[in-house]
JSON list of C-alpha atoms in Angstrom, two decimals:
[
{"chain": "A", "resi": 9, "resn": "UNK", "atom": "CA", "xyz": [-20.04, -65.44, -13.13]},
{"chain": "A", "resi": 10, "resn": "UNK", "atom": "CA", "xyz": [-20.37, -62.50, -10.74]},
{"chain": "A", "resi": 11, "resn": "UNK", "atom": "CA", "xyz": [-20.59, -59.00, -12.17]},
{"chain": "A", "resi": 12, "resn": "UNK", "atom": "CA", "xyz": [-17.76, -56.57, -11.32]},
{"chain": "A", "resi": 13, "resn": "UNK", "atom": "CA", "xyz": [-18.71, -52.89, -11.38]},
{"chain": "A", "resi": 14, "resn": "UNK", "atom": "CA", "xyz": [-16.48, -49.86, -10.80]},
{"chain": "A", "resi": 15, "resn": "UNK", "atom": "CA", "xyz": [-17.72, -46.38, -9.93]},
{"chain": "A", "resi": 16, "resn": "UNK", "atom": "CA", "xyz": [-15.72, -43.17, -10.32]},
{"chain": "A", "resi": 17, "resn": "UNK", "atom": "CA", "xyz": [-16.35, -39.46, -9.85]},
{"chain": "A", "resi": 18, "resn": "UNK", "atom": "CA", "xyz": [-14.70, -37.76, -12.83]},
{"chain": "A", "resi": 19, "resn": "UNK", "atom": "CA", "xyz": [-14.49, -34.21, -14.12]},
{"chain": "A", "resi": 20, "resn": "UNK", "atom": "CA", "xyz": [-15.28, -33.12, -17.66]},
{"chain": "A", "resi": 21, "resn": "UNK", "atom": "CA", "xyz": [-11.56, -33.02, -18.45]},
{"chain": "A", "resi": 22, "resn": "UNK", "atom": "CA", "xyz": [-11.01, -36.54, -17.13]},
{"chain": "A", "resi": 23, "resn": "UNK", "atom": "CA", "xyz": [-9.58, -35.77, -13.68]},
{"chain": "A", "resi": 24, "resn": "UNK", "atom": "CA", "xyz": [-10.28, -38.29, -10.90]},
{"chain": "A", "resi": 25, "resn": "UNK", "atom": "CA", "xyz": [-7.84, -36.83, -8.36]},
{"chain": "A", "resi": 26, "resn": "UNK", "atom": "CA", "xyz": [-9.05, -35.42, -5.04]},
{"chain": "A", "resi": 27, "resn": "UNK", "atom": "CA", "xyz": [-12.80, -35.47, -5.79]},
{"chain": "A", "resi": 28, "resn": "UNK", "atom": "CA", "xyz": [-13.45, -34.14, -2.29]},
{"chain": "A", "resi": 29, "resn": "UNK", "atom": "CA", "xyz": [-12.21, -30.78, -3.59]},
{"chain": "A", "resi": 30, "resn": "UNK", "atom": "CA", "xyz": [-14.79, -30.45, -6.42]},
{"chain": "A", "resi": 31, "resn": "UNK", "atom": "CA", "xyz": [-17.40, -33.19, -6.21]},
{"chain": "A", "resi": 32, "resn": "UNK", "atom": "CA", "xyz": [-19.67, -32.38, -3.26]},
{"chain": "A", "resi": 33, "resn": "UNK", "atom": "CA", "xyz": [-21.52, -29.36, -4.78]},
{"chain": "A", "resi": 34, "resn": "UNK", "atom": "CA", "xyz": [-22.97, -31.78, -7.37]},
{"chain": "A", "resi": 35, "resn": "UNK", "atom": "CA", "xyz": [-24.08, -34.53, -4.98]},
{"chain": "A", "resi": 36, "resn": "UNK", "atom": "CA", "xyz": [-27.89, -34.82, -4.86]},
{"chain": "A", "resi": 37, "resn": "UNK", "atom": "CA", "xyz": [-30.54, -37.52, -4.44]},
{"chain": "A", "resi": 38, "resn": "UNK", "atom": "CA", "xyz": [-30.04, -38.71, -8.02]},
{"chain": "A", "resi": 39, "resn": "UNK", "atom": "CA", "xyz": [-26.35, -39.31, -7.49]},
{"chain": "A", "resi": 40, "resn": "UNK", "atom": "CA", "xyz": [-26.97, -40.87, -4.10]},
{"chain": "A", "resi": 41, "resn": "UNK", "atom": "CA", "xyz": [-29.33, -43.37, -5.72]},
{"chain": "A", "resi": 42, "resn": "UNK", "atom": "CA", "xyz": [-26.80, -44.14, -8.45]},
{"chain": "A", "resi": 43, "resn": "UNK", "atom": "CA", "xyz": [-24.00, -44.75, -5.95]},
{"chain": "A", "resi": 44, "resn": "UNK", "atom": "CA", "xyz": [-26.24, -46.93, -3.82]},
{"chain": "A", "resi": 45, "resn": "UNK", "atom": "CA", "xyz": [-27.34, -48.98, -6.84]},
{"chain": "A", "resi": 46, "resn": "UNK", "atom": "CA", "xyz": [-23.73, -49.59, -7.90]},
{"chain": "A", "resi": 47, "resn": "UNK", "atom": "CA", "xyz": [-21.78, -49.87, -4.64]},
{"chain": "A", "resi": 48, "resn": "UNK", "atom": "CA", "xyz": [-24.47, -50.32, -2.02]},
{"chain": "A", "resi": 49, "resn": "UNK", "atom": "CA", "xyz": [-25.93, -53.32, -3.85]},
{"chain": "A", "resi": 50, "resn": "UNK", "atom": "CA", "xyz": [-22.62, -55.24, -3.84]},
{"chain": "A", "resi": 51, "resn": "UNK", "atom": "CA", "xyz": [-22.01, -57.93, -1.24]},
{"chain": "A", "resi": 52, "resn": "UNK", "atom": "CA", "xyz": [-18.25, -57.75, -1.92]},
{"chain": "A", "resi": 53, "resn": "UNK", "atom": "CA", "xyz": [-16.23, -54.55, -2.31]},
{"chain": "A", "resi": 54, "resn": "UNK", "atom": "CA", "xyz": [-12.79, -54.50, -3.94]},
{"chain": "A", "resi": 55, "resn": "UNK", "atom": "CA", "xyz": [-10.63, -51.52, -3.03]},
{"chain": "A", "resi": 56, "resn": "UNK", "atom": "CA", "xyz": [-7.12, -50.23, -3.50]},
{"chain": "A", "resi": 57, "resn": "UNK", "atom": "CA", "xyz": [-5.13, -49.52, -0.35]},
{"chain": "A", "resi": 58, "resn": "UNK", "atom": "CA", "xyz": [-5.48, -45.72, -0.44]},
{"chain": "A", "resi": 59, "resn": "UNK", "atom": "CA", "xyz": [-9.23, -45.83, -1.04]},
{"chain": "A", "resi": 60, "resn": "UNK", "atom": "CA", "xyz": [-9.67, -48.46, 1.66]},
{"chain": "A", "resi": 61, "resn": "UNK", "atom": "CA", "xyz": [-7.77, -46.35, 4.20]},
{"chain": "A", "resi": 62, "resn": "UNK", "atom": "CA", "xyz": [-9.98, -43.38, 3.34]},
{"chain": "A", "resi": 63, "resn": "UNK", "atom": "CA", "xyz": [-13.17, -45.43, 3.69]},
{"chain": "A", "resi": 64, "resn": "UNK", "atom": "CA", "xyz": [-12.06, -47.17, 6.88]},
{"chain": "A", "resi": 65, "resn": "UNK", "atom": "CA", "xyz": [-11.16, -43.81, 8.39]},
{"chain": "A", "resi": 66, "resn": "UNK", "atom": "CA", "xyz": [-14.65, -42.43, 7.81]},
{"chain": "A", "resi": 67, "resn": "UNK", "atom": "CA", "xyz": [-17.49, -44.91, 7.32]},
{"chain": "A", "resi": 68, "resn": "UNK", "atom": "CA", "xyz": [-17.32, -46.81, 10.65]},
{"chain": "A", "resi": 69, "resn": "UNK", "atom": "CA", "xyz": [-17.64, -43.50, 12.51]},
{"chain": "A", "resi": 70, "resn": "UNK", "atom": "CA", "xyz": [-20.52, -42.46, 10.26]},
{"chain": "A", "resi": 71, "resn": "UNK", "atom": "CA", "xyz": [-22.30, -45.73, 10.98]},
{"chain": "A", "resi": 72, "resn": "UNK", "atom": "CA", "xyz": [-21.80, -45.24, 14.72]},
{"chain": "A", "resi": 73, "resn": "UNK", "atom": "CA", "xyz": [-23.03, -41.64, 14.56]},
{"chain": "A", "resi": 74, "resn": "UNK", "atom": "CA", "xyz": [-26.44, -42.84, 13.35]},
{"chain": "A", "resi": 75, "resn": "UNK", "atom": "CA", "xyz": [-27.12, -39.86, 11.08]},
{"chain": "A", "resi": 76, "resn": "UNK", "atom": "CA", "xyz": [-28.57, -39.77, 7.55]},
{"chain": "A", "resi": 77, "resn": "UNK", "atom": "CA", "xyz": [-25.66, -41.65, 6.00]},
{"chain": "A", "resi": 78, "resn": "UNK", "atom": "CA", "xyz": [-25.62, -44.40, 8.64]},
{"chain": "A", "resi": 79, "resn": "UNK", "atom": "CA", "xyz": [-27.69, -46.92, 6.61]},
{"chain": "A", "resi": 80, "resn": "UNK", "atom": "CA", "xyz": [-25.27, -46.68, 3.68]},
{"chain": "A", "resi": 81, "resn": "UNK", "atom": "CA", "xyz": [-22.32, -46.86, 6.08]},
{"chain": "A", "resi": 82, "resn": "UNK", "atom": "CA", "xyz": [-23.78, -50.08, 7.53]},
{"chain": "A", "resi": 83, "resn": "UNK", "atom": "CA", "xyz": [-24.07, -51.59, 4.03]},
{"chain": "A", "resi": 84, "resn": "UNK", "atom": "CA", "xyz": [-20.37, -50.92, 3.49]},
{"chain": "A", "resi": 85, "resn": "UNK", "atom": "CA", "xyz": [-19.49, -52.32, 6.89]},
{"chain": "A", "resi": 86, "resn": "UNK", "atom": "CA", "xyz": [-21.53, -55.49, 6.37]},
{"chain": "A", "resi": 87, "resn": "UNK", "atom": "CA", "xyz": [-20.05, -56.16, 2.93]},
{"chain": "A", "resi": 88, "resn": "UNK", "atom": "CA", "xyz": [-16.96, -58.30, 2.46]},
{"chain": "A", "resi": 89, "resn": "UNK", "atom": "CA", "xyz": [-14.11, -55.87, 1.76]},
{"chain": "A", "resi": 90, "resn": "UNK", "atom": "CA", "xyz": [-11.04, -57.06, -0.13]},
{"chain": "A", "resi": 91, "resn": "UNK", "atom": "CA", "xyz": [-8.01, -54.76, -0.24]},
{"chain": "A", "resi": 92, "resn": "UNK", "atom": "CA", "xyz": [-5.42, -54.83, -3.01]},
{"chain": "A", "resi": 93, "resn": "UNK", "atom": "CA", "xyz": [-2.10, -54.39, -1.23]},
{"chain": "A", "resi": 94, "resn": "UNK", "atom": "CA", "xyz": [1.32, -56.02, -1.20]},
{"chain": "A", "resi": 95, "resn": "UNK", "atom": "CA", "xyz": [1.56, -55.49, 2.56]},
{"chain": "A", "resi": 96, "resn": "UNK", "atom": "CA", "xyz": [0.11, -57.47, 5.43]},
{"chain": "A", "resi": 97, "resn": "UNK", "atom": "CA", "xyz": [-2.48, -55.21, 6.98]},
{"chain": "A", "resi": 98, "resn": "UNK", "atom": "CA", "xyz": [-4.16, -55.07, 10.38]},
{"chain": "A", "resi": 99, "resn": "UNK", "atom": "CA", "xyz": [-7.84, -54.25, 10.06]},
{"chain": "A", "resi": 100, "resn": "UNK", "atom": "CA", "xyz": [-10.20, -52.55, 12.48]},
{"chain": "A", "resi": 101, "resn": "UNK", "atom": "CA", "xyz": [-13.13, -52.31, 10.02]},
{"chain": "A", "resi": 102, "resn": "UNK", "atom": "CA", "xyz": [-15.13, -55.54, 10.11]},
{"chain": "A", "resi": 103, "resn": "UNK", "atom": "CA", "xyz": [-15.19, -58.01, 7.21]},
{"chain": "A", "resi": 104, "resn": "UNK", "atom": "CA", "xyz": [-11.90, -56.77, 5.74]},
{"chain": "A", "resi": 105, "resn": "UNK", "atom": "CA", "xyz": [-9.12, -58.89, 4.20]},
{"chain": "A", "resi": 106, "resn": "UNK", "atom": "CA", "xyz": [-6.16, -58.60, 1.84]},
{"chain": "A", "resi": 107, "resn": "UNK", "atom": "CA", "xyz": [-6.36, -59.92, -1.72]},
{"chain": "A", "resi": 108, "resn": "UNK", "atom": "CA", "xyz": [-4.02, -62.87, -2.05]},
{"chain": "A", "resi": 109, "resn": "UNK", "atom": "CA", "xyz": [-1.85, -63.49, -5.10]},
{"chain": "A", "resi": 110, "resn": "UNK", "atom": "CA", "xyz": [-1.73, -61.94, -8.56]},
{"chain": "A", "resi": 111, "resn": "UNK", "atom": "CA", "xyz": [-4.42, -59.28, -9.10]},
{"chain": "A", "resi": 112, "resn": "UNK", "atom": "CA", "xyz": [-5.85, -60.56, -12.39]},
{"chain": "A", "resi": 113, "resn": "UNK", "atom": "CA", "xyz": [-5.81, -64.20, -11.32]},
{"chain": "A", "resi": 114, "resn": "UNK", "atom": "CA", "xyz": [-7.31, -63.45, -7.91]},
{"chain": "A", "resi": 115, "resn": "UNK", "atom": "CA", "xyz": [-10.09, -61.27, -9.31]},
{"chain": "A", "resi": 116, "resn": "UNK", "atom": "CA", "xyz": [-10.89, -63.88, -11.96]},
{"chain": "A", "resi": 117, "resn": "UNK", "atom": "CA", "xyz": [-11.22, -66.46, -9.18]},
{"chain": "A", "resi": 118, "resn": "UNK", "atom": "CA", "xyz": [-13.34, -64.05, -7.12]},
{"chain": "A", "resi": 119, "resn": "UNK", "atom": "CA", "xyz": [-15.72, -63.48, -10.03]},
{"chain": "A", "resi": 120, "resn": "UNK", "atom": "CA", "xyz": [-16.21, -67.23, -10.35]},
{"chain": "A", "resi": 121, "resn": "UNK", "atom": "CA", "xyz": [-17.13, -67.66, -6.67]},
{"chain": "A", "resi": 122, "resn": "UNK", "atom": "CA", "xyz": [-20.79, -67.77, -5.57]},
{"chain": "A", "resi": 123, "resn": "UNK", "atom": "CA", "xyz": [-22.27, -64.44, -4.55]},
{"chain": "A", "resi": 124, "resn": "UNK", "atom": "CA", "xyz": [-23.80, -61.21, -5.76]},
{"chain": "A", "resi": 125, "resn": "UNK", "atom": "CA", "xyz": [-22.10, -58.28, -7.49]},
{"chain": "A", "resi": 126, "resn": "UNK", "atom": "CA", "xyz": [-18.58, -57.10, -6.69]},
{"chain": "A", "resi": 127, "resn": "UNK", "atom": "CA", "xyz": [-18.34, -53.32, -6.41]},
{"chain": "A", "resi": 128, "resn": "UNK", "atom": "CA", "xyz": [-15.43, -50.92, -6.66]},
{"chain": "A", "resi": 129, "resn": "UNK", "atom": "CA", "xyz": [-15.18, -47.23, -5.81]},
{"chain": "A", "resi": 130, "resn": "UNK", "atom": "CA", "xyz": [-12.22, -45.03, -6.66]},
{"chain": "A", "resi": 131, "resn": "UNK", "atom": "CA", "xyz": [-9.14, -47.27, -6.57]},
{"chain": "A", "resi": 132, "resn": "UNK", "atom": "CA", "xyz": [-8.02, -45.93, -9.93]},
{"chain": "A", "resi": 133, "resn": "UNK", "atom": "CA", "xyz": [-4.76, -47.89, -10.25]},
{"chain": "A", "resi": 134, "resn": "UNK", "atom": "CA", "xyz": [-6.69, -51.13, -9.72]},
{"chain": "A", "resi": 135, "resn": "UNK", "atom": "CA", "xyz": [-9.45, -50.07, -12.12]},
{"chain": "A", "resi": 136, "resn": "UNK", "atom": "CA", "xyz": [-6.89, -49.38, -14.85]},
{"chain": "A", "resi": 137, "resn": "UNK", "atom": "CA", "xyz": [-5.37, -52.85, -14.52]},
{"chain": "A", "resi": 138, "resn": "UNK", "atom": "CA", "xyz": [-8.71, -54.64, -14.45]},
{"chain": "A", "resi": 139, "resn": "UNK", "atom": "CA", "xyz": [-10.04, -52.65, -17.40]},
{"chain": "A", "resi": 140, "resn": "UNK", "atom": "CA", "xyz": [-6.98, -53.57, -19.43]},
{"chain": "A", "resi": 141, "resn": "UNK", "atom": "CA", "xyz": [-7.54, -57.22, -18.48]},
{"chain": "A", "resi": 142, "resn": "UNK", "atom": "CA", "xyz": [-11.20, -57.05, -19.53]},
{"chain": "A", "resi": 143, "resn": "UNK", "atom": "CA", "xyz": [-12.48, -57.96, -16.06]},
{"chain": "A", "resi": 144, "resn": "UNK", "atom": "CA", "xyz": [-14.71, -54.94, -15.36]},
{"chain": "A", "resi": 145, "resn": "UNK", "atom": "CA", "xyz": [-18.25, -55.60, -16.54]},
{"chain": "A", "resi": 146, "resn": "UNK", "atom": "CA", "xyz": [-19.58, -52.10, -15.90]},
{"chain": "A", "resi": 147, "resn": "UNK", "atom": "CA", "xyz": [-17.61, -48.85, -15.59]},
{"chain": "A", "resi": 148, "resn": "UNK", "atom": "CA", "xyz": [-19.86, -46.23, -13.97]},
{"chain": "A", "resi": 149, "resn": "UNK", "atom": "CA", "xyz": [-18.57, -42.72, -14.68]},
{"chain": "A", "resi": 150, "resn": "UNK", "atom": "CA", "xyz": [-20.27, -39.83, -12.92]},
{"chain": "A", "resi": 151, "resn": "UNK", "atom": "CA", "xyz": [-19.06, -37.01, -15.16]},
{"chain": "A", "resi": 152, "resn": "UNK", "atom": "CA", "xyz": [-19.18, -33.64, -13.38]},
{"chain": "A", "resi": 153, "resn": "UNK", "atom": "CA", "xyz": [-19.66, -30.41, -15.37]},
{"chain": "A", "resi": 154, "resn": "UNK", "atom": "CA", "xyz": [-16.39, -28.90, -14.23]},
{"chain": "A", "resi": 155, "resn": "UNK", "atom": "CA", "xyz": [-12.88, -28.72, -15.71]},
{"chain": "A", "resi": 156, "resn": "UNK", "atom": "CA", "xyz": [-10.57, -29.29, -12.75]},
{"chain": "A", "resi": 157, "resn": "UNK", "atom": "CA", "xyz": [-7.48, -28.69, -14.92]},
{"chain": "A", "resi": 158, "resn": "UNK", "atom": "CA", "xyz": [-4.99, -30.44, -12.66]},
{"chain": "A", "resi": 159, "resn": "UNK", "atom": "CA", "xyz": [-4.48, -33.86, -11.16]},
{"chain": "A", "resi": 160, "resn": "UNK", "atom": "CA", "xyz": [-4.36, -37.49, -12.29]},
{"chain": "A", "resi": 161, "resn": "UNK", "atom": "CA", "xyz": [-6.73, -38.62, -15.00]},
{"chain": "A", "resi": 162, "resn": "UNK", "atom": "CA", "xyz": [-8.48, -41.94, -15.40]},
{"chain": "A", "resi": 163, "resn": "UNK", "atom": "CA", "xyz": [-6.61, -43.03, -18.51]},
{"chain": "A", "resi": 164, "resn": "UNK", "atom": "CA", "xyz": [-2.84, -42.69, -18.70]},
{"chain": "A", "resi": 165, "resn": "UNK", "atom": "CA", "xyz": [-0.69, -42.77, -21.83]},
{"chain": "A", "resi": 166, "resn": "UNK", "atom": "CA", "xyz": [-0.26, -46.31, -23.14]},
{"chain": "A", "resi": 167, "resn": "UNK", "atom": "CA", "xyz": [0.58, -48.13, -26.36]},
{"chain": "A", "resi": 168, "resn": "UNK", "atom": "CA", "xyz": [-2.81, -49.83, -26.66]},
{"chain": "A", "resi": 169, "resn": "UNK", "atom": "CA", "xyz": [-6.36, -48.51, -26.61]},
{"chain": "A", "resi": 170, "resn": "UNK", "atom": "CA", "xyz": [-9.31, -49.87, -24.62]},
{"chain": "A", "resi": 171, "resn": "UNK", "atom": "CA", "xyz": [-12.49, -49.80, -26.74]},
{"chain": "A", "resi": 172, "resn": "UNK", "atom": "CA", "xyz": [-15.64, -49.27, -24.68]},
{"chain": "A", "resi": 173, "resn": "UNK", "atom": "CA", "xyz": [-19.34, -49.67, -25.43]},
{"chain": "A", "resi": 174, "resn": "UNK", "atom": "CA", "xyz": [-21.97, -47.41, -23.84]},
{"chain": "A", "resi": 175, "resn": "UNK", "atom": "CA", "xyz": [-24.59, -49.40, -21.90]},
{"chain": "A", "resi": 176, "resn": "UNK", "atom": "CA", "xyz": [-26.65, -46.51, -20.52]},
{"chain": "A", "resi": 177, "resn": "UNK", "atom": "CA", "xyz": [-26.62, -42.77, -19.95]},
{"chain": "A", "resi": 178, "resn": "UNK", "atom": "CA", "xyz": [-28.59, -40.43, -17.72]},
{"chain": "A", "resi": 179, "resn": "UNK", "atom": "CA", "xyz": [-28.37, -36.71, -17.11]},
{"chain": "A", "resi": 180, "resn": "UNK", "atom": "CA", "xyz": [-28.94, -35.47, -13.56]},
{"chain": "A", "resi": 181, "resn": "UNK", "atom": "CA", "xyz": [-30.50, -32.09, -12.72]},
{"chain": "A", "resi": 182, "resn": "UNK", "atom": "CA", "xyz": [-27.05, -30.87, -11.57]},
{"chain": "A", "resi": 183, "resn": "UNK", "atom": "CA", "xyz": [-25.59, -31.42, -15.04]},
{"chain": "A", "resi": 184, "resn": "UNK", "atom": "CA", "xyz": [-23.77, -34.59, -13.98]},
{"chain": "A", "resi": 185, "resn": "UNK", "atom": "CA", "xyz": [-23.88, -37.39, -16.54]},
{"chain": "A", "resi": 186, "resn": "UNK", "atom": "CA", "xyz": [-24.08, -40.99, -15.34]},
{"chain": "A", "resi": 187, "resn": "UNK", "atom": "CA", "xyz": [-22.44, -43.01, -18.10]},
{"chain": "A", "resi": 188, "resn": "UNK", "atom": "CA", "xyz": [-22.13, -46.78, -17.88]},
{"chain": "A", "resi": 189, "resn": "UNK", "atom": "CA", "xyz": [-19.65, -48.52, -20.17]},
{"chain": "A", "resi": 190, "resn": "UNK", "atom": "CA", "xyz": [-18.41, -52.05, -20.72]},
{"chain": "A", "resi": 191, "resn": "UNK", "atom": "CA", "xyz": [-15.35, -53.18, -22.63]},
{"chain": "A", "resi": 192, "resn": "UNK", "atom": "CA", "xyz": [-16.13, -53.75, -26.30]},
{"chain": "A", "resi": 193, "resn": "UNK", "atom": "CA", "xyz": [-14.67, -56.94, -27.70]},
{"chain": "A", "resi": 194, "resn": "UNK", "atom": "CA", "xyz": [-16.11, -56.24, -31.15]},
{"chain": "A", "resi": 195, "resn": "UNK", "atom": "CA", "xyz": [-15.20, -52.57, -31.51]},
{"chain": "A", "resi": 196, "resn": "UNK", "atom": "CA", "xyz": [-15.67, -51.09, -34.98]},
{"chain": "A", "resi": 197, "resn": "UNK", "atom": "CA", "xyz": [-12.77, -50.11, -37.18]},
{"chain": "A", "resi": 198, "resn": "UNK", "atom": "CA", "xyz": [-12.55, -47.91, -40.24]},
{"chain": "A", "resi": 199, "resn": "UNK", "atom": "CA", "xyz": [-10.70, -45.14, -42.03]},
{"chain": "A", "resi": 200, "resn": "UNK", "atom": "CA", "xyz": [-11.52, -41.70, -43.32]},
{"chain": "A", "resi": 201, "resn": "UNK", "atom": "CA", "xyz": [-12.41, -43.34, -46.62]},
{"chain": "A", "resi": 202, "resn": "UNK", "atom": "CA", "xyz": [-15.16, -45.21, -44.80]},
{"chain": "A", "resi": 203, "resn": "UNK", "atom": "CA", "xyz": [-16.28, -42.16, -42.85]},
{"chain": "A", "resi": 204, "resn": "UNK", "atom": "CA", "xyz": [-16.52, -39.65, -45.70]},
{"chain": "A", "resi": 205, "resn": "UNK", "atom": "CA", "xyz": [-19.48, -41.49, -47.20]},
{"chain": "A", "resi": 206, "resn": "UNK", "atom": "CA", "xyz": [-21.47, -40.33, -44.17]},
{"chain": "A", "resi": 207, "resn": "UNK", "atom": "CA", "xyz": [-20.71, -36.63, -44.67]},
{"chain": "A", "resi": 208, "resn": "UNK", "atom": "CA", "xyz": [-23.51, -34.39, -45.99]},
{"chain": "A", "resi": 209, "resn": "UNK", "atom": "CA", "xyz": [-23.65, -34.34, -49.78]},
{"chain": "A", "resi": 210, "resn": "UNK", "atom": "CA", "xyz": [-24.46, -31.33, -51.93]},
{"chain": "A", "resi": 211, "resn": "UNK", "atom": "CA", "xyz": [-27.82, -31.39, -53.66]},
{"chain": "A", "resi": 212, "resn": "UNK", "atom": "CA", "xyz": [-27.43, -32.01, -57.35]}
]
């Protein structure tokens, strides 16, 4: 089965809204390598409509401009891009198509098709649904050392929790933390009665 990874820029207080307003001062070679390893390595990219429109409005021009970001822009252009939308769309960016049918069923089918990794960037509403369905294999959070203090957050209020297990962590020189999680199907449980045994004890 193909691996599905999702990458998000996120602030220390959990905000994922409008990263263009607070993210760029922290972008360096380390983060560029992390983004390339997660999204640039995918041969299929799954995007929500808003994120797709943002990408399609920028990356083709960056590829054509031939500057430092052109090789990454070409990777995105060459990849198969699948857009989650209820509307029929007309595409100008090559290799783009609309996801057909129910999201969870369609992504499950996509993961079972031949191919390399499937990457996501942004597309928070889609990420939330796929996390809840247990379909995201790796959630890459690039946690920025800033409290934005306004805007939408990754996790909304809900009646059920989503246990996660940390796969890896790395601190960048900018103070950004690259945390990689997967859903945890065997999450621990316990009560304060269990926890208090681990508190420091007085010497007798």
